[in-house]
Coordinates of C-alpha atoms in Angstrom, one line a residue:
M1 CA -1.8 69.5 -125.9
T2 CA 0.5 66.6 -126.1
Y3 CA 1.0 66.6 -129.7
R4 CA -0.5 63.6 -131.5
P5 CA 1.1 62.4 -134.8
D6 CA -1.4 59.7 -135.5
I7 CA -4.1 62.6 -135.5
D8 CA -2.2 63.6 -138.3
G9 CA -2.3 61.1 -140.2
L10 CA -5.8 60.7 -140.0
R11 CA -5.8 64.1 -141.2
A12 CA -4.2 62.7 -144.2
V13 CA -6.9 59.6 -145.0
S14 CA -9.8 62.1 -144.5
I15 CA -7.4 64.7 -147.4
L16 CA -6.2 62.3 -149.0
S17 CA -10.5 60.6 -149.2
V18 CA -11.9 64.0 -150.3
L19 CA -9.0 65.1 -153.1
L20 CA -9.1 62.2 -155.0
F21 CA -12.9 61.7 -154.3
H22 CA -13.0 65.3 -156.0
A23 CA -10.5 63.8 -158.9
K24 CA -13.1 61.9 -159.7
F25 CA -11.5 59.1 -159.4
P26 CA -14.3 55.4 -159.1
L27 CA -12.6 53.9 -156.6
F28 CA -13.1 56.9 -153.8
S29 CA -17.2 57.3 -155.2
G30 CA -18.0 58.3 -151.2
G31 CA -14.8 60.0 -150.3
Y32 CA -16.4 62.9 -149.5
V33 CA -17.3 62.0 -145.8
G34 CA -13.9 63.1 -145.0
V35 CA -15.2 66.3 -143.6
D36 CA -17.3 64.5 -141.5
V37 CA -13.4 63.1 -140.5
F38 CA -11.9 66.4 -140.1
F39 CA -14.8 67.0 -137.9
V40 CA -14.8 64.6 -135.3
I41 CA -10.9 65.3 -135.5
S42 CA -11.6 69.1 -134.8
G43 CA -14.1 68.9 -131.9
Y44 CA -11.3 66.3 -130.6
L45 CA -8.8 69.3 -130.8
I46 CA -10.6 72.1 -130.0
G47 CA -12.7 70.5 -126.9
S48 CA -9.2 69.2 -126.0
I49 CA -7.9 73.2 -125.7
V50 CA -11.0 74.6 -124.1
L51 CA -11.7 72.1 -122.1
N52 CA -8.6 71.5 -120.3
D53 CA -8.1 75.9 -120.2
A54 CA -11.2 75.5 -118.6
Q55 CA -10.7 73.3 -116.1
R56 CA -7.5 75.3 -114.8
G57 CA -9.0 78.3 -115.0
T58 CA -7.3 79.5 -117.8
F59 CA -9.5 80.3 -120.6
S60 CA -10.0 83.3 -122.4
L61 CA -12.3 83.9 -125.0
A62 CA -9.9 86.3 -126.7
D63 CA -7.0 83.6 -126.3
F64 CA -8.7 81.1 -128.4
Y65 CA -10.2 82.9 -130.8
V66 CA -6.7 84.9 -131.8
R67 CA -5.0 81.4 -132.0
R68 CA -8.2 80.3 -134.2
I69 CA -7.6 83.2 -136.4
R70 CA -3.7 82.1 -136.8
R71 CA -4.3 79.2 -137.8
I72 CA -7.0 78.9 -139.9
L73 CA -7.5 82.9 -141.7
P74 CA -4.3 83.6 -143.3
A75 CA -4.0 80.7 -145.2
L76 CA -8.2 81.3 -146.3
F77 CA -7.5 85.0 -146.8
A78 CA -4.4 84.1 -148.9
A79 CA -6.4 81.1 -151.0
L80 CA -9.8 83.9 -151.5
A81 CA -7.3 86.6 -152.7
V82 CA -5.8 84.7 -155.5
T83 CA -9.1 82.7 -156.3
A84 CA -10.9 85.9 -156.4
A85 CA -7.5 86.8 -158.9
L86 CA -7.9 84.7 -161.2
A87 CA -11.9 84.4 -161.0
L88 CA -11.8 88.1 -162.4
F89 CA -9.4 87.1 -165.4
L90 CA -11.2 84.0 -166.5
L91 CA -15.0 84.0 -165.1
S92 CA -17.7 85.0 -166.8
P93 CA -19.8 89.0 -165.8
Q94 CA -22.9 86.3 -165.0
E95 CA -20.5 83.4 -163.2
L96 CA -18.1 86.7 -161.2
K97 CA -21.0 87.6 -159.7
S98 CA -22.1 84.5 -158.6
F99 CA -18.5 84.3 -157.6
S100 CA -18.4 87.3 -155.1
Q101 CA -21.4 86.9 -153.4
N102 CA -19.7 83.5 -152.4
L103 CA -16.5 85.1 -151.5
A104 CA -18.4 87.4 -149.5
A105 CA -20.7 84.7 -147.6
T106 CA -16.9 83.1 -147.3
T107 CA -15.4 86.1 -146.0
L108 CA -18.4 86.4 -143.1
F109 CA -18.4 82.7 -142.2
S110 CA -21.3 82.1 -143.6
S111 CA -21.1 80.3 -146.8
N112 CA -22.3 77.4 -145.9
I113 CA -25.9 78.8 -144.9
V114 CA -25.6 81.1 -148.9
Y115 CA -25.2 77.8 -150.7
Y116 CA -28.2 76.6 -148.5
L117 CA -30.4 79.3 -149.3
K118 CA -29.0 79.1 -153.5
S119 CA -29.8 76.3 -153.4
G120 CA -31.9 74.2 -156.4
Y121 CA -32.2 72.3 -159.7
F122 CA -31.5 75.2 -161.9
E123 CA -28.6 76.9 -159.5
N124 CA -25.8 76.7 -161.7
A125 CA -23.5 73.6 -161.5
A126 CA -21.8 73.1 -157.9
E127 CA -18.7 71.5 -160.1
M128 CA -18.1 74.8 -160.9
N129 CA -18.6 76.9 -158.1
P130 CA -14.2 78.0 -156.8
L131 CA -15.8 77.9 -153.5
L132 CA -18.4 75.2 -153.1
H133 CA -16.1 73.7 -150.6
T134 CA -15.8 75.9 -147.5
W135 CA -19.4 74.6 -146.2
S136 CA -17.4 72.9 -144.4
L137 CA -15.0 75.9 -142.9
G138 CA -18.5 78.2 -142.3
V139 CA -19.2 75.0 -140.1
E140 CA -16.5 74.5 -138.1
Q141 CA -16.5 78.6 -137.5
Q142 CA -19.6 78.6 -136.5
F143 CA -19.1 76.2 -134.4
Y144 CA -16.2 77.7 -132.7
I145 CA -18.6 80.9 -131.9
V146 CA -20.8 78.6 -130.3
F147 CA -18.7 75.8 -128.5
P148 CA -16.7 78.1 -126.4
L149 CA -19.4 80.1 -125.2
A150 CA -21.2 77.2 -124.0
V151 CA -18.6 76.2 -122.4
L152 CA -18.2 79.3 -120.3
A153 CA -21.7 78.8 -119.4
L154 CA -20.8 75.6 -118.4
L155 CA -17.6 76.8 -115.9
P156 CA -19.7 76.9 -112.2
Y157 CA -20.5 73.0 -112.8
G158 CA -19.1 70.0 -112.6
R159 CA -17.7 67.8 -115.3
S160 CA -20.8 65.6 -115.2
V161 CA -22.4 68.1 -116.5
W162 CA -20.6 68.9 -119.1
V163 CA -20.6 66.0 -120.1
A164 CA -24.3 65.4 -119.7
V165 CA -25.0 69.2 -121.7
L166 CA -23.2 67.9 -124.6
L167 CA -24.8 64.4 -125.1
A168 CA -27.9 66.0 -125.2
A169 CA -27.0 68.5 -128.1
A170 CA -25.4 65.6 -129.6
A171 CA -28.2 63.6 -129.5
A172 CA -30.8 66.2 -130.5
S173 CA -28.2 67.7 -133.6
F174 CA -28.2 63.5 -134.8
A175 CA -31.6 63.0 -134.8
L176 CA -32.3 66.3 -136.4
G177 CA -30.1 65.1 -139.2
V178 CA -31.5 61.7 -139.5
F179 CA -35.4 63.8 -139.4
L180 CA -33.8 66.3 -141.7
V181 CA -32.3 64.0 -144.3
R182 CA -35.2 62.5 -145.5
D183 CA -37.2 65.5 -146.2
H184 CA -35.4 68.5 -145.8
P185 CA -31.8 66.7 -147.4
V186 CA -30.2 70.0 -147.9
A187 CA -30.5 71.8 -145.3
A188 CA -29.1 68.3 -143.2
F189 CA -26.0 68.9 -145.2
Y190 CA -25.2 72.1 -145.0
L191 CA -25.8 73.6 -142.1
L192 CA -24.8 73.4 -138.1
P193 CA -27.0 72.1 -135.9
P194 CA -27.7 68.8 -137.8
R195 CA -23.6 68.8 -138.7
L196 CA -22.9 69.8 -134.3
W197 CA -23.0 65.9 -132.7
E198 CA -20.2 64.9 -135.4
L199 CA -18.1 67.9 -133.5
V200 CA -19.3 67.1 -130.1
L201 CA -18.8 63.6 -130.8
G202 CA -14.5 64.2 -131.3
A203 CA -15.6 66.9 -127.7
L204 CA -16.7 64.5 -125.7
L205 CA -13.8 62.3 -126.0
A206 CA -11.5 65.0 -125.5
L207 CA -13.1 65.4 -122.0
G208 CA -13.1 61.8 -121.1
A209 CA -16.6 60.5 -121.5
V210 CA -15.3 57.8 -122.4
P211 CA -12.7 55.6 -120.6
D212 CA -10.0 55.4 -121.6
S213 CA -8.9 51.3 -122.0
R214 CA -6.3 49.6 -120.6
S215 CA -6.6 47.1 -122.9
R216 CA -3.7 46.8 -125.7
A217 CA -6.0 44.1 -126.8
V218 CA -9.3 46.4 -126.9
R219 CA -7.2 49.4 -128.1
E220 CA -5.7 47.6 -131.6
L221 CA -9.4 46.2 -131.4
A222 CA -11.4 49.2 -131.8
C223 CA -8.6 51.5 -133.8
A224 CA -9.2 48.2 -136.5
V225 CA -12.7 48.3 -136.1
G226 CA -12.3 52.7 -136.8
A227 CA -9.7 52.2 -139.5
A228 CA -12.7 49.6 -141.3
L229 CA -15.3 52.5 -140.4
I230 CA -13.8 54.7 -142.5
L231 CA -12.4 52.7 -145.1
V232 CA -15.6 51.3 -145.9
S233 CA -17.6 54.8 -146.0
V234 CA -14.9 56.1 -148.1
F235 CA -15.2 53.3 -150.9
A236 CA -18.9 52.4 -149.9
L237 CA -20.9 55.1 -149.9
S238 CA -21.7 57.5 -152.9
E239 CA -23.5 60.9 -154.4
A240 CA -26.6 58.7 -154.2
T241 CA -26.4 57.7 -150.6
A242 CA -28.4 59.5 -148.1
F243 CA -26.2 61.7 -145.7
P244 CA -25.3 62.7 -143.4
G245 CA -28.3 61.3 -141.4
Y246 CA -27.4 57.8 -140.2
A247 CA -24.9 56.6 -143.2
A248 CA -22.7 59.6 -141.3
L249 CA -22.4 56.8 -138.2
L250 CA -19.8 55.0 -140.3
P251 CA -16.8 57.8 -140.6
C252 CA -17.8 59.0 -137.4
L253 CA -17.8 56.5 -135.0
G254 CA -14.8 55.1 -137.4
A255 CA -12.5 58.6 -136.3
A256 CA -13.4 58.4 -132.8
L257 CA -12.7 55.1 -132.4
V258 CA -9.2 55.7 -134.2
I259 CA -8.6 58.8 -132.0
H260 CA -9.8 57.2 -128.8
A261 CA -8.0 54.3 -128.8
G262 CA -4.8 56.4 -129.6
R263 CA -5.0 57.9 -126.0
S264 CA -4.1 55.3 -124.3
G265 CA -1.4 53.9 -126.4
P266 CA -0.1 52.7 -129.8
T267 CA -1.4 50.7 -131.8
A268 CA -0.8 48.9 -135.1
V269 CA -3.9 51.2 -136.8
G270 CA -2.0 54.3 -135.1
R271 CA 1.9 52.8 -136.2
V272 CA 0.6 53.1 -140.3
L273 CA -0.9 57.0 -139.3
T274 CA 2.8 57.6 -137.3
L275 CA 4.6 56.6 -140.4
R276 CA 6.6 60.5 -142.1
P277 CA 4.8 60.6 -145.4
M278 CA 1.3 60.3 -143.7
V279 CA 2.0 62.6 -141.0
F280 CA 3.8 65.0 -143.7
I281 CA 0.7 65.1 -145.7
G282 CA -1.5 65.8 -142.8
L283 CA 0.7 68.6 -141.6
I284 CA -0.8 70.6 -145.1
S285 CA -3.9 68.9 -144.9
Y286 CA -5.6 72.4 -143.9
S287 CA -3.9 73.3 -147.1
M288 CA -4.0 71.2 -149.2
Y289 CA -8.4 71.3 -148.2
I290 CA -8.2 75.1 -148.6
W291 CA -6.5 74.9 -151.9
H292 CA -7.3 72.3 -153.6
W293 CA -10.9 72.8 -154.8
P294 CA -10.4 76.2 -156.8
L295 CA -7.1 74.4 -158.9
M296 CA -9.6 71.3 -159.9
V297 CA -12.5 74.0 -160.6
F298 CA -10.3 76.4 -163.3
A299 CA -8.4 73.6 -164.7
R300 CA -11.8 72.1 -165.8
F301 CA -12.7 75.7 -166.6
Y302 CA -9.9 76.3 -168.5
K303 CA -9.8 72.6 -171.2
G304 CA -14.1 73.1 -171.1
R305 CA -14.3 69.1 -170.2
D306 CA -12.8 67.0 -167.4
L307 CA -9.6 66.6 -167.4
T308 CA -7.7 63.2 -168.4
T309 CA -6.4 60.9 -166.4
K310 CA -2.5 62.5 -167.2
E311 CA -4.2 65.9 -166.9
T312 CA -5.3 64.6 -163.2
L313 CA -2.3 63.3 -161.8
I314 CA -0.3 66.8 -163.3
L315 CA -3.3 69.0 -161.5
L316 CA -2.3 66.5 -158.2
A317 CA 1.1 67.6 -158.1
V318 CA 0.5 71.3 -158.7
I319 CA -2.3 71.2 -155.5
A320 CA 0.4 69.0 -153.8
A321 CA 3.4 71.5 -154.8
V322 CA 0.9 74.8 -153.8
S323 CA -0.2 73.3 -150.3
V324 CA 3.5 72.9 -149.3
L325 CA 4.5 76.7 -149.9
S326 CA 0.3 77.1 -148.5
W327 CA 1.9 75.5 -145.4
R328 CA 5.2 76.6 -145.1
L329 CA 5.1 79.7 -146.3
I330 CA 2.0 81.2 -144.6
E331 CA 0.9 78.6 -141.9
I332 CA 4.0 78.1 -139.8
P333 CA 4.9 81.9 -139.7
F334 CA 1.0 83.4 -138.9
R335 CA 0.5 80.6 -136.2
K336 CA 4.3 81.3 -134.7
P337 CA 5.0 85.2 -135.1
R338 CA 7.9 86.2 -134.0
A339 CA 7.4 89.5 -132.6
A340 CA 5.3 90.2 -129.9
S341 CA 2.9 92.6 -131.2
D342 CA 2.1 90.1 -133.6
R343 CA 0.9 88.3 -130.1
R344 CA -1.0 90.8 -128.7
P345 CA -5.2 90.1 -129.4
S346 CA -6.5 94.1 -130.2
K347 CA -3.6 94.1 -133.3
V348 CA -4.7 90.6 -134.0
F349 CA -8.1 91.6 -134.4
A350 CA -7.7 95.1 -136.2
R351 CA -5.8 93.1 -138.9
T352 CA -8.5 90.3 -139.5
G353 CA -11.0 93.0 -139.5
W354 CA -9.2 94.8 -142.1
A355 CA -8.7 91.5 -144.4
M356 CA -12.3 90.5 -144.4
A357 CA -13.2 94.0 -144.9
G358 CA -11.2 94.0 -147.7
L359 CA -12.6 90.7 -149.0
A360 CA -16.1 91.3 -148.3
G361 CA -15.6 94.4 -150.5
V362 CA -14.6 92.8 -153.5
G363 CA -17.4 90.2 -153.4
L364 CA -19.8 92.9 -153.4
L365 CA -17.8 95.1 -155.1
G366 CA -18.6 92.5 -157.7
H367 CA -22.2 91.9 -157.1
L368 CA -22.8 95.7 -157.3
S369 CA -21.5 95.4 -160.6
N370 CA -22.7 92.7 -162.2
G371 CA -19.5 91.0 -162.6
L372 CA -18.0 93.6 -164.2
P373 CA -19.0 93.1 -167.8
Q374 CA -16.7 96.0 -168.5
R375 CA -13.8 93.8 -168.6
F376 CA -14.9 92.8 -171.9
T377 CA -16.0 94.5 -175.5
D378 CA -18.8 93.7 -176.8
Y379 CA -20.1 90.8 -174.3
A380 CA -23.9 91.1 -174.5
P381 CA -25.3 87.8 -173.2
Q382 CA -29.0 87.1 -173.9
D383 CA -32.0 85.5 -173.1
I384 CA -32.3 82.7 -173.9
S385 CA -36.0 80.8 -173.7
G386 CA -37.3 77.2 -172.8
R387 CA -37.5 77.3 -168.6
E388 CA -40.2 79.5 -168.7
L389 CA -42.3 77.4 -170.7
Y390 CA -41.7 74.3 -168.6
K391 CA -44.8 74.9 -165.9
E392 CA -42.6 74.6 -163.2
H393 CA -44.6 74.2 -159.3
T394 CA -47.6 73.3 -161.6
C395 CA -46.2 70.7 -164.0
F396 CA -42.7 70.8 -163.2
L397 CA -42.8 70.8 -159.3
E398 CA -39.5 71.0 -157.5
T399 CA -37.8 70.1 -155.0
D400 CA -40.1 70.7 -152.1
Q401 CA -43.9 70.5 -153.1
P402 CA -45.5 67.1 -152.7
P403 CA -47.2 64.7 -155.1
E404 CA -50.5 66.8 -154.1
A405 CA -49.4 69.3 -156.3
W406 CA -49.4 68.4 -159.6
P407 CA -52.5 69.6 -160.8
G408 CA -54.1 67.2 -162.9
L409 CA -54.8 66.0 -166.4
E410 CA -56.1 69.2 -167.9
S411 CA -54.2 71.4 -166.2
C412 CA -51.0 69.6 -167.2
R413 CA -52.1 68.6 -171.4
I414 CA -49.4 69.8 -173.8
G415 CA -51.4 71.9 -177.1
S416 CA -55.0 71.3 -177.8
P417 CA -57.4 67.9 -176.7
K418 CA -58.0 65.5 -178.9
A419 CA -61.1 63.9 -179.2
D420 CA -61.1 60.0 -178.9
A421 CA -57.1 59.8 -179.4
P422 CA -54.7 57.7 -176.7
T423 CA -52.7 59.9 -173.9
A424 CA -50.0 60.0 -174.0
L425 CA -47.8 60.6 -170.5
L426 CA -44.3 62.5 -170.7
W427 CA -42.4 61.3 -167.2
G428 CA -39.1 62.6 -165.5
D429 CA -37.2 64.9 -163.7
S430 CA -36.1 68.5 -165.7
F431 CA -34.3 66.4 -168.5
A432 CA -37.9 66.0 -169.8
A433 CA -39.7 68.8 -168.9
H434 CA -36.6 70.3 -171.6
Y435 CA -39.8 69.0 -174.3
V436 CA -42.8 70.1 -172.9
P437 CA -41.3 74.0 -175.6
G438 CA -41.0 70.8 -178.6
L439 CA -43.9 68.8 -177.6
Q440 CA -45.9 72.0 -178.6
N441 CA -44.9 72.4 -181.4
V442 CA -45.8 69.5 -182.7
A443 CA -48.2 68.8 -180.5
D444 CA -51.5 69.3 -182.1
T445 CA -49.7 66.8 -185.5
L446 CA -49.3 64.0 -182.9
P447 CA -51.6 61.2 -183.4
F448 CA -52.3 61.0 -178.9
N449 CA -52.5 63.7 -176.2
I450 CA -49.6 64.1 -174.6
V451 CA -49.9 65.3 -170.7
Q452 CA -46.8 66.6 -168.4
Y453 CA -45.5 64.6 -165.3
T454 CA -42.3 65.7 -164.5
A455 CA -40.5 66.7 -160.6
S456 CA -36.7 67.8 -160.7
G457 CA -34.8 65.4 -159.9
C458 CA -36.7 63.1 -160.4
P459 CA -35.8 60.2 -163.0
P460 CA -39.1 57.8 -163.9
I461 CA -38.4 54.9 -162.2
K462 CA -40.9 53.3 -160.0
D463 CA -39.0 52.2 -156.4
L464 CA -35.8 55.0 -156.5
S465 CA -34.8 57.1 -153.1
V466 CA -33.4 60.1 -154.4
N467 CA -31.4 61.5 -151.4
A468 CA -32.0 65.7 -152.6
R469 CA -35.5 64.7 -153.5
P470 CA -37.8 63.4 -150.9
N471 CA -40.6 63.9 -152.7
C472 CA -39.7 61.2 -155.8
Q473 CA -40.6 58.3 -154.4
E474 CA -44.0 58.7 -153.7
F475 CA -44.0 61.0 -157.1
N476 CA -43.5 58.0 -159.1
R477 CA -45.4 55.5 -157.1
R478 CA -48.7 57.7 -158.2
V479 CA -48.0 56.9 -162.2
D480 CA -49.5 53.3 -161.9
E481 CA -52.5 54.9 -160.5
L482 CA -52.8 57.9 -163.8
I483 CA -52.2 55.5 -166.2
D484 CA -55.6 53.5 -164.5
R485 CA -57.7 56.4 -164.4
N486 CA -56.9 57.8 -167.7
G487 CA -56.3 55.2 -170.3
I488 CA -52.8 56.0 -170.8
R489 CA -51.4 54.1 -173.6
I490 CA -48.0 55.6 -174.4
V491 CA -45.2 57.0 -172.4
I492 CA -42.4 58.5 -172.6
M493 CA -39.6 58.7 -170.8
A494 CA -36.8 60.9 -169.7
A495 CA -33.6 62.1 -167.3
R496 CA -30.2 63.5 -166.5
W497 CA -30.0 59.5 -166.8
E498 CA -26.1 59.8 -166.0
W499 CA -27.4 60.9 -162.3
Y500 CA -28.8 58.3 -162.0
M501 CA -27.1 54.8 -163.5
D502 CA -24.0 55.8 -162.8
T503 CA -22.0 51.9 -162.0
N504 CA -26.1 51.7 -159.4
A505 CA -26.6 47.8 -160.3
L506 CA -29.6 48.9 -158.3
D507 CA -30.9 51.5 -160.2
L508 CA -30.4 50.0 -163.8
R509 CA -32.2 46.8 -162.2
R510 CA -35.6 49.4 -161.4
L511 CA -35.2 51.4 -163.8
H512 CA -35.7 47.3 -166.5
E513 CA -38.4 46.2 -163.5
T514 CA -40.6 50.1 -164.3
V515 CA -40.3 49.4 -168.3
D516 CA -40.7 45.5 -168.3
T517 CA -44.2 46.9 -166.3
L518 CA -45.3 49.1 -168.2
L519 CA -44.8 46.9 -171.0
N520 CA -46.4 44.1 -169.6
R521 CA -49.3 46.2 -169.2
G522 CA -49.6 47.2 -172.7
I523 CA -48.4 50.4 -172.3
R524 CA -46.1 51.3 -175.5
I525 CA -42.6 53.1 -174.5
V526 CA -40.8 55.5 -175.7
V527 CA -37.1 56.0 -173.6
L528 CA -35.2 59.1 -174.7
G529 CA -31.4 58.9 -174.3
Q530 CA -29.4 61.6 -172.4
S531 CA -28.8 64.6 -173.9
P532 CA -25.6 66.3 -173.9
V533 CA -24.2 68.2 -171.0
F534 CA -21.5 70.3 -170.4
R535 CA -18.5 71.9 -168.3
F536 CA -20.1 75.5 -169.0
R537 CA -22.8 77.2 -167.3
N538 CA -23.9 79.9 -169.9
P539 CA -23.8 78.7 -173.7
Y540 CA -23.4 82.6 -175.1
D541 CA -20.1 82.6 -172.3
H542 CA -18.9 79.5 -174.0
T543 CA -19.8 81.1 -177.8
Y544 CA -18.0 84.7 -176.6
F545 CA -14.6 83.0 -174.4
M546 CA -13.8 80.0 -176.6
K547 CA -14.9 81.5 -180.0
S548 CA -16.0 78.5 -181.2
E549 CA -19.7 76.3 -181.3
R550 CA -19.6 73.7 -180.7
A551 CA -18.7 72.1 -177.2
Y552 CA -17.4 68.7 -176.0
S553 CA -20.4 67.2 -173.9
I554 CA -19.2 65.5 -170.5
T555 CA -21.4 62.8 -171.0
G556 CA -19.0 60.1 -172.8
Q557 CA -20.4 58.1 -175.1
A558 CA -21.6 55.0 -173.8
A559 CA -23.7 57.0 -171.9
D560 CA -26.6 55.6 -172.7
Q561 CA -25.2 51.7 -172.8
P562 CA -26.8 50.9 -169.5
V563 CA -30.2 53.1 -170.2
I564 CA -30.3 51.0 -173.0
T565 CA -29.6 48.1 -171.6
A566 CA -31.9 48.2 -168.8
T567 CA -35.2 49.6 -171.0
R568 CA -35.1 46.8 -173.8
G569 CA -38.5 46.3 -175.2
A570 CA -38.9 50.1 -175.6
R571 CA -37.7 52.0 -178.2
F572 CA -34.7 53.9 -177.4
V573 CA -33.9 57.1 -179.4
D574 CA -30.0 58.9 -179.3
T575 CA -30.9 62.3 -178.7
S576 CA -27.3 63.8 -178.6
D577 CA -27.0 62.1 -182.2
Y578 CA -28.8 64.8 -183.6
F579 CA -26.6 67.4 -182.1
C580 CA -22.8 65.6 -181.5
D581 CA -20.4 63.7 -183.4
P582 CA -18.6 61.4 -182.0
D583 CA -14.1 62.8 -181.2
P584 CA -11.9 60.1 -180.9
C585 CA -9.4 61.6 -179.6
K586 CA -11.2 62.8 -176.8
D587 CA -13.5 60.2 -176.7
L588 CA -16.4 62.5 -175.5
P589 CA -18.6 63.6 -178.0
L590 CA -18.4 66.9 -179.7
C591 CA -21.8 68.7 -179.6
R592 CA -22.8 71.6 -181.9
I593 CA -24.8 74.4 -179.4
R594 CA -25.8 77.2 -181.8
D595 CA -27.4 77.9 -185.6
D596 CA -27.6 81.3 -186.8
Q597 CA -31.8 81.1 -185.3
G598 CA -30.4 80.8 -181.8
F599 CA -28.8 78.6 -179.1
Y600 CA -29.8 74.7 -179.0
F601 CA -28.8 75.0 -175.0
L602 CA -29.7 77.5 -172.0
D603 CA -27.6 76.4 -169.5
Q604 CA -25.1 72.8 -169.0
G605 CA -27.6 71.1 -170.4
H606 CA -31.3 71.3 -170.8
F607 CA -32.8 71.8 -174.0
S608 CA -34.0 76.1 -175.3
A609 CA -37.2 76.0 -176.7
H610 CA -35.1 76.9 -179.9
G611 CA -32.5 73.1 -179.0
S612 CA -36.3 71.4 -178.3
T613 CA -37.8 72.3 -181.0
L614 CA -35.6 70.9 -183.3
L615 CA -35.2 67.9 -181.8
V616 CA -38.7 66.8 -181.9
Q617 CA -39.1 68.1 -184.6
S618 CA -36.5 65.1 -185.5
I619 CA -37.9 62.6 -183.5
Q620 CA -41.2 63.2 -184.6
E621 CA -41.6 60.4 -187.1
V622 CA -40.7 57.6 -184.0
L623 CA -43.5 59.3 -181.7
R624 CA -46.0 59.2 -185.0
A625 CA -45.2 55.5 -185.5
P626 CA -47.7 53.3 -186.3
D627 CA -48.2 51.3 -183.2
P628 CA -51.0 48.3 -182.5
F629 CA -51.9 50.5 -179.6
Y630 CA -53.3 53.3 -181.3
G631 CA -56.6 54.2 -182.3
E632 CA -57.7 50.8 -180.1

């Protein structure tokens, strides 16, 4: 293949988008699409290699895998080994066990499948998984298995058949992704079949499925449009976007236009991409991708909070330095070994097998040993009660459950029924469900009946579509009927507001409209503000390792302000006031996480039964306060 520096420049755009997105720069809200640009680039380069060799009759499956092994695995395995060593010293047994499972899956090219299978609302916070980013490597590695085999099967046929088969595969994959992103968004995101079209798109370009343009004007326009599509997706999309689905067309078609335009000659955008700094970043982009996320996770783990701007800039400099060293000392030497014996397929496969066995063995050991608790003296984690009272799969619906699964008023009543008393509806996501233990303890003293109406990841906002919770919109639409049919006079709204409110004006307007609609119908509303959310996974681990019963909440002091504005007319309760005090030095609340009776939280943010009871007891006067609607 002829070397194309503009593709390295496009790689630079991809990795910088991902890096700045993961570093939490708000401007790069859609920076995750850098992975999709990588997929198109990878499909183009792999397609060029495989298809050209196949057409010349020199394609060898063994040689193909040897080249892929040299290109990908040495730097990846080095990063995995260093990450495992850091995990051994830094992670608690529970965290190390989870990490070990992910390590084995990454080594065996299946981490994307494992993350799909393990996905769930109460899974450990994704941001604390040092190997989460390897899902994309799993997709690519599975493509490297499927694509060459497909090429071998198509060798007896002509180019037109190749193009037709690849087009059909891309169309089927895209249609599958569009279908899954609504009802099975986790599968659409992680698995190869709904992502395959992105890689095949690049392969189709390599095959020449789209004729090259001889017109300079057409090339310039195509390249400019392609660059614009990528930039729009980086800056305009967000984590709330249904993705991949139709939205993935923006970065993927953008990358395809830039790559295709560059095949025929130089362009203005191409000249920017071939600037030396861009090309250099593109050259180290693979190392930067595999090293950046573990370093970010461990830095946040060490600090116990999000990084300040200064700390983030220092970390980015460290990531750049590590990436250069990885590229220079690992990638280049292994990609171009000097000794002829090191290039023999049998030797490459044998060494790879031993390395994989070793890393997978470390992962298996960490799993079977339950995270090697012997590393720490007096480590005795305790079960923290609370979650078992959420009424999961009945009054608290999980992601895949339809709204019809909610069993009804009587089944979801909290406490004993009171005759001739009004009914209150507890409505929201799991950050509403975690008030159930506390409400059960005071239910008999409140002048109303309480009914639980909660669903995973589904805030109490009508007409809001949540990408990861396909049944949420319909679940919330049923509230009006529920209120009318059962004479509900009070609504208690609670959620992890930061997930849905974060600078999204449309969501704020929908929340305001939801509250206004209820108020206009004579419903009394209590809005429970954002409860503290922490960087740790387990509060016991935090107190054991940090030797502190206080922790910084990663939700800032102004986290509730947009919700307060959007819910004016309702009674608002700042729940963090009961656990946290402002820290002017960090601009983050410093919160108590336990007392002599136990922990207030059971994970990174959900109240334990103890914490829920203390909070509800503290606000019961607000709930019980005289109101003109009571007793009418």
